CSV table of C-alpha atoms in Angstrom, one decimal:
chain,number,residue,atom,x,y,z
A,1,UNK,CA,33.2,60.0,76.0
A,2,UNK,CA,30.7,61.2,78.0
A,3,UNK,CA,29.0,64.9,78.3
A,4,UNK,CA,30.2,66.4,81.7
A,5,UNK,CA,27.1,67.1,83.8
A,6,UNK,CA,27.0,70.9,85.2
A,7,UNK,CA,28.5,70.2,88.6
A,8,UNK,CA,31.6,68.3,87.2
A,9,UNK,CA,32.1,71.2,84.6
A,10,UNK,CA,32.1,73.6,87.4
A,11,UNK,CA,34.4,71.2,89.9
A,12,UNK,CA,36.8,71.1,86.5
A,13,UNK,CA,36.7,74.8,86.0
A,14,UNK,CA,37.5,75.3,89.6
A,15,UNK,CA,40.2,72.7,89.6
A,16,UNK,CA,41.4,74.5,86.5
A,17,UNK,CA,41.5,77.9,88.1
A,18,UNK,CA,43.0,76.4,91.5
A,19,UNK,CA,45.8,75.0,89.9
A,20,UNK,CA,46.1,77.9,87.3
A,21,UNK,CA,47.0,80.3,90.2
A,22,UNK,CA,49.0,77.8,92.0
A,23,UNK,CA,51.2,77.7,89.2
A,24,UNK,CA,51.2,81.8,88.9
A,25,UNK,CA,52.0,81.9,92.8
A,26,UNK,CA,55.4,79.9,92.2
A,27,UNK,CA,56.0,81.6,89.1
A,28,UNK,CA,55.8,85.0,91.5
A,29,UNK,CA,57.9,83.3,94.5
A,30,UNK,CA,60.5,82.1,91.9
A,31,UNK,CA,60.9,86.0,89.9
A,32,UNK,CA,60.8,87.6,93.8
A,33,UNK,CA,63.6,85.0,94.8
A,34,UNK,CA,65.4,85.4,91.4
A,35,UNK,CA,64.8,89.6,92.2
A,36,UNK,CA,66.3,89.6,95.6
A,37,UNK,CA,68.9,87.3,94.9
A,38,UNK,CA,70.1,90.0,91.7
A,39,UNK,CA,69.4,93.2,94.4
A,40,UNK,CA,72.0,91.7,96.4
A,41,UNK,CA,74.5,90.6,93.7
A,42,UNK,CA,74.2,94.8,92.5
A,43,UNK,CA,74.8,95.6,96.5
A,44,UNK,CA,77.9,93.6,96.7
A,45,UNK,CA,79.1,94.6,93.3
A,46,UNK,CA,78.3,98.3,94.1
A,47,UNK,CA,80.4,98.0,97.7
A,48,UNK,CA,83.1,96.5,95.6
A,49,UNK,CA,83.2,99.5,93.6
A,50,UNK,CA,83.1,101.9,96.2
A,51,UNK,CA,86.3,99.9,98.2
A,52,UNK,CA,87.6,99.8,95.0
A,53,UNK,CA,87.2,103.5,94.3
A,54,UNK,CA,88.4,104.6,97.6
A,55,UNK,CA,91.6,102.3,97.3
A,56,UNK,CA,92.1,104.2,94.5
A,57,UNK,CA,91.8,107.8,95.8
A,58,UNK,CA,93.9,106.5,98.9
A,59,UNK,CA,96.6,105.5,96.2
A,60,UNK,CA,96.8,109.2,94.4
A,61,UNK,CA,96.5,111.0,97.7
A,62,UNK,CA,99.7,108.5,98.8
A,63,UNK,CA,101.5,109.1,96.0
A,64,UNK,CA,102.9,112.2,97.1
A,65,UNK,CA,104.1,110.7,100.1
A,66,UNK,CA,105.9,108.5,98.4
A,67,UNK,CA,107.7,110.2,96.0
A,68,UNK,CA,108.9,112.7,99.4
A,69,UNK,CA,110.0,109.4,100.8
A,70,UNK,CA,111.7,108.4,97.3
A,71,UNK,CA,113.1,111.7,97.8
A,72,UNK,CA,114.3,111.8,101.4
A,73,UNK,CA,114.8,108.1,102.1
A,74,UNK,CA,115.5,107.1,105.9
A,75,UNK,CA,119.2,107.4,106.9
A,76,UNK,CA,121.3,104.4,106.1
A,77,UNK,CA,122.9,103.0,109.2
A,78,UNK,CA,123.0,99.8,111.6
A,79,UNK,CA,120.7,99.2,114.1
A,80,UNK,CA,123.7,100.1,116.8
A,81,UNK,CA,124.3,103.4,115.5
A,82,UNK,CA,120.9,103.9,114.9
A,83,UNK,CA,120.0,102.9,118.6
A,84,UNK,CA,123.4,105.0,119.3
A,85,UNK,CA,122.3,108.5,117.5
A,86,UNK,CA,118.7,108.3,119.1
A,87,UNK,CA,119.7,108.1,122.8
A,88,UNK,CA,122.4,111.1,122.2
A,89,UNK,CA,119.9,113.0,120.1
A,90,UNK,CA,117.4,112.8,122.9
A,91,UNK,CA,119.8,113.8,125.1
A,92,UNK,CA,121.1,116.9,123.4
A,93,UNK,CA,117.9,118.1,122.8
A,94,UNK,CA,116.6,117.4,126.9
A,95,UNK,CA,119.6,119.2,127.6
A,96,UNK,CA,118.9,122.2,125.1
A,97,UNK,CA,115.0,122.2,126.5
A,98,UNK,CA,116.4,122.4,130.3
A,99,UNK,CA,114.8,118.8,130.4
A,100,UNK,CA,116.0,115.5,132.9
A,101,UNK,CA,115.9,112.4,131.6
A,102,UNK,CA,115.2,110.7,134.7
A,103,UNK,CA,115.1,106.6,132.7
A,104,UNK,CA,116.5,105.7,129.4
A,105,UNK,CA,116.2,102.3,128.0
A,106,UNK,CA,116.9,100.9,124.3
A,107,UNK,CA,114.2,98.4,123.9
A,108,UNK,CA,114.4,95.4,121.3
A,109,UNK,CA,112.6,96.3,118.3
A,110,UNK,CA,109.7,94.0,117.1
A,111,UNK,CA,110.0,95.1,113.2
A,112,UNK,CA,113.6,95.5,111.2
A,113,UNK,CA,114.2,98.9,110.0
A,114,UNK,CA,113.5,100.5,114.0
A,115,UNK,CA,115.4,101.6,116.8
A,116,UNK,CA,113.2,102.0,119.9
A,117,UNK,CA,113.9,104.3,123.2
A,118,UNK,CA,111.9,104.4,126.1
A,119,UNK,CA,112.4,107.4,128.0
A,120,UNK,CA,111.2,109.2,131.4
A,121,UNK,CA,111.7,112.8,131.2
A,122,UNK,CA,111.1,115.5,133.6
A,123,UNK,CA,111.1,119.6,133.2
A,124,UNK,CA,109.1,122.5,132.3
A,125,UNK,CA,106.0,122.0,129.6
A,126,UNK,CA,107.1,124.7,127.3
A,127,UNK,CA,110.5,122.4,127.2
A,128,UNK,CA,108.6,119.4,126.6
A,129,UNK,CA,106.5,120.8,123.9
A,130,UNK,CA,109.9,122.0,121.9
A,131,UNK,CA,111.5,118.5,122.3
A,132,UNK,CA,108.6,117.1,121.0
A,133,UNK,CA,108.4,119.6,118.1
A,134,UNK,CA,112.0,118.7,117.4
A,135,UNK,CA,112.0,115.1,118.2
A,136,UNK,CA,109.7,114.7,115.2
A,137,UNK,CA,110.8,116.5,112.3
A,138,UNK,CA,109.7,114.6,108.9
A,139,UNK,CA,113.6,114.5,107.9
A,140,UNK,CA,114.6,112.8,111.2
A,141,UNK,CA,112.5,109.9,110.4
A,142,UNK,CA,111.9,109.4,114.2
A,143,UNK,CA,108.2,108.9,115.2
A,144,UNK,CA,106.8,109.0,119.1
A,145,UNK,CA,104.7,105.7,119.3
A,146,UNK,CA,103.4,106.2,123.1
A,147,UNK,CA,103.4,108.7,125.2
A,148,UNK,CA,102.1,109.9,128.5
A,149,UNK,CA,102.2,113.3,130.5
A,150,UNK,CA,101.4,113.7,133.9
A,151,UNK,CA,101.7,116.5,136.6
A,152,UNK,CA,105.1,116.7,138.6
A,153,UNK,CA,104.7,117.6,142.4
A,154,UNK,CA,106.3,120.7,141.1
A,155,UNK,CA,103.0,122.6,139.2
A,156,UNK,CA,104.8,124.0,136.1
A,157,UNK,CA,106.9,120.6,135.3
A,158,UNK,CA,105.5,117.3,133.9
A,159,UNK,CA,106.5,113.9,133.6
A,160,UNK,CA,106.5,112.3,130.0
A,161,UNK,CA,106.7,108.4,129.8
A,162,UNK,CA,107.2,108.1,126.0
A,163,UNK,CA,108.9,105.9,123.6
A,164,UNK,CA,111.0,106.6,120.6
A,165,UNK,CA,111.0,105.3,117.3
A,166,UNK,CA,114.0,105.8,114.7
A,167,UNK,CA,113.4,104.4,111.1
A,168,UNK,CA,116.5,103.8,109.0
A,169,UNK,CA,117.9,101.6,106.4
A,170,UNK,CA,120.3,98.6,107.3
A,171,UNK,CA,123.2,99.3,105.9
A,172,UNK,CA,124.3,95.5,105.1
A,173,UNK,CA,121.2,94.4,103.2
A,174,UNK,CA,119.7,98.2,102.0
A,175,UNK,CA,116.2,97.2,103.0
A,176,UNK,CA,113.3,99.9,103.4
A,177,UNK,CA,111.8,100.1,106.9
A,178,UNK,CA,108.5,99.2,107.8
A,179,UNK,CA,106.2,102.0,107.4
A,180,UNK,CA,104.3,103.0,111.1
């Protein structure tokens, strides 16, 4: 073999360098890529965790919920006497508040374990407030899912558009209702 002359020593050193740093430059690209590719994999894992974690707080802040409910479990009925026991309870207690109902409608439930009323009711505030109050005691296991009060031409009375849910157990099958 032949001696290199200067220039092609240089030229070979150069070469040399060029492709020394070419191969550091994917080196670099490949740890970045490998870098941001674990910085995301810890994100996700640490967003995991903290869903994870919050289920879990949720779950022990629930729990007494669900032992009152184990405790006081919705009335077992059927969805006729259910439906039956709401309208006359909402009647009683209008009448008690000095309250009109001026509409009343049983509407068709869309989950099992529900009886819905729709009622119009007219009177004083103060009476509405108290029906309201009274309407949803925890142990009733009724719940008001809409509502809406306007002025009546009268300035003291309002007009509440509202409907009326009634949880309970059916009495054939003994299932739980749906939560709302």
């Amino acid at each position: 073999m032949r001696k290199l002359a200067k220039n092609e020593s240089r030229l070979l050193i150069l070469f040399g360098a060029a492709v020394f740093v070419a191969l550091n430059l994917f080196a670099v690209r490949a740890w970045l890529s490998h870098r941001a590719a674990l910085d995301t994999a810890i994100a996700s894992a640490e967003s995991r965790l903290a869903a994870a974690e919050s289920l879990m707080i949720a779950a022990e802040a629930l729990s007494d919920a669900k032992d009152w409910i184990d405790q006081n479990p919705p009335p077992e009925s059927s969805a006729e006497a259910t439906s039956t026991d709401l309208l006359n309870s909402v009647r009683a207690l209008a009448e008690k508040n000095n309250l009109k109902i001026a509409e009343e409608t049983l509407l068709p439930s869309d989950q099992p374990g529900i009886a819905v009323l729709q009622a119009k009711i007219n009177g004083p505030f103060a009476g509405v407030a108290e029906l309201l109050f009274a309407l949803q005691s925890p142990t009733a296991w009724r719940s008001i899912a809409k509502m809406a009060i306007r002025s009546d031409s009268e300035p003291p009375n309002v007009v509440v558009d509202m409907e009326i849910r009634q949880h309970y157990r059916s009495a054939a099958t003994g299932a739980e209702p749906v939560q709302p």
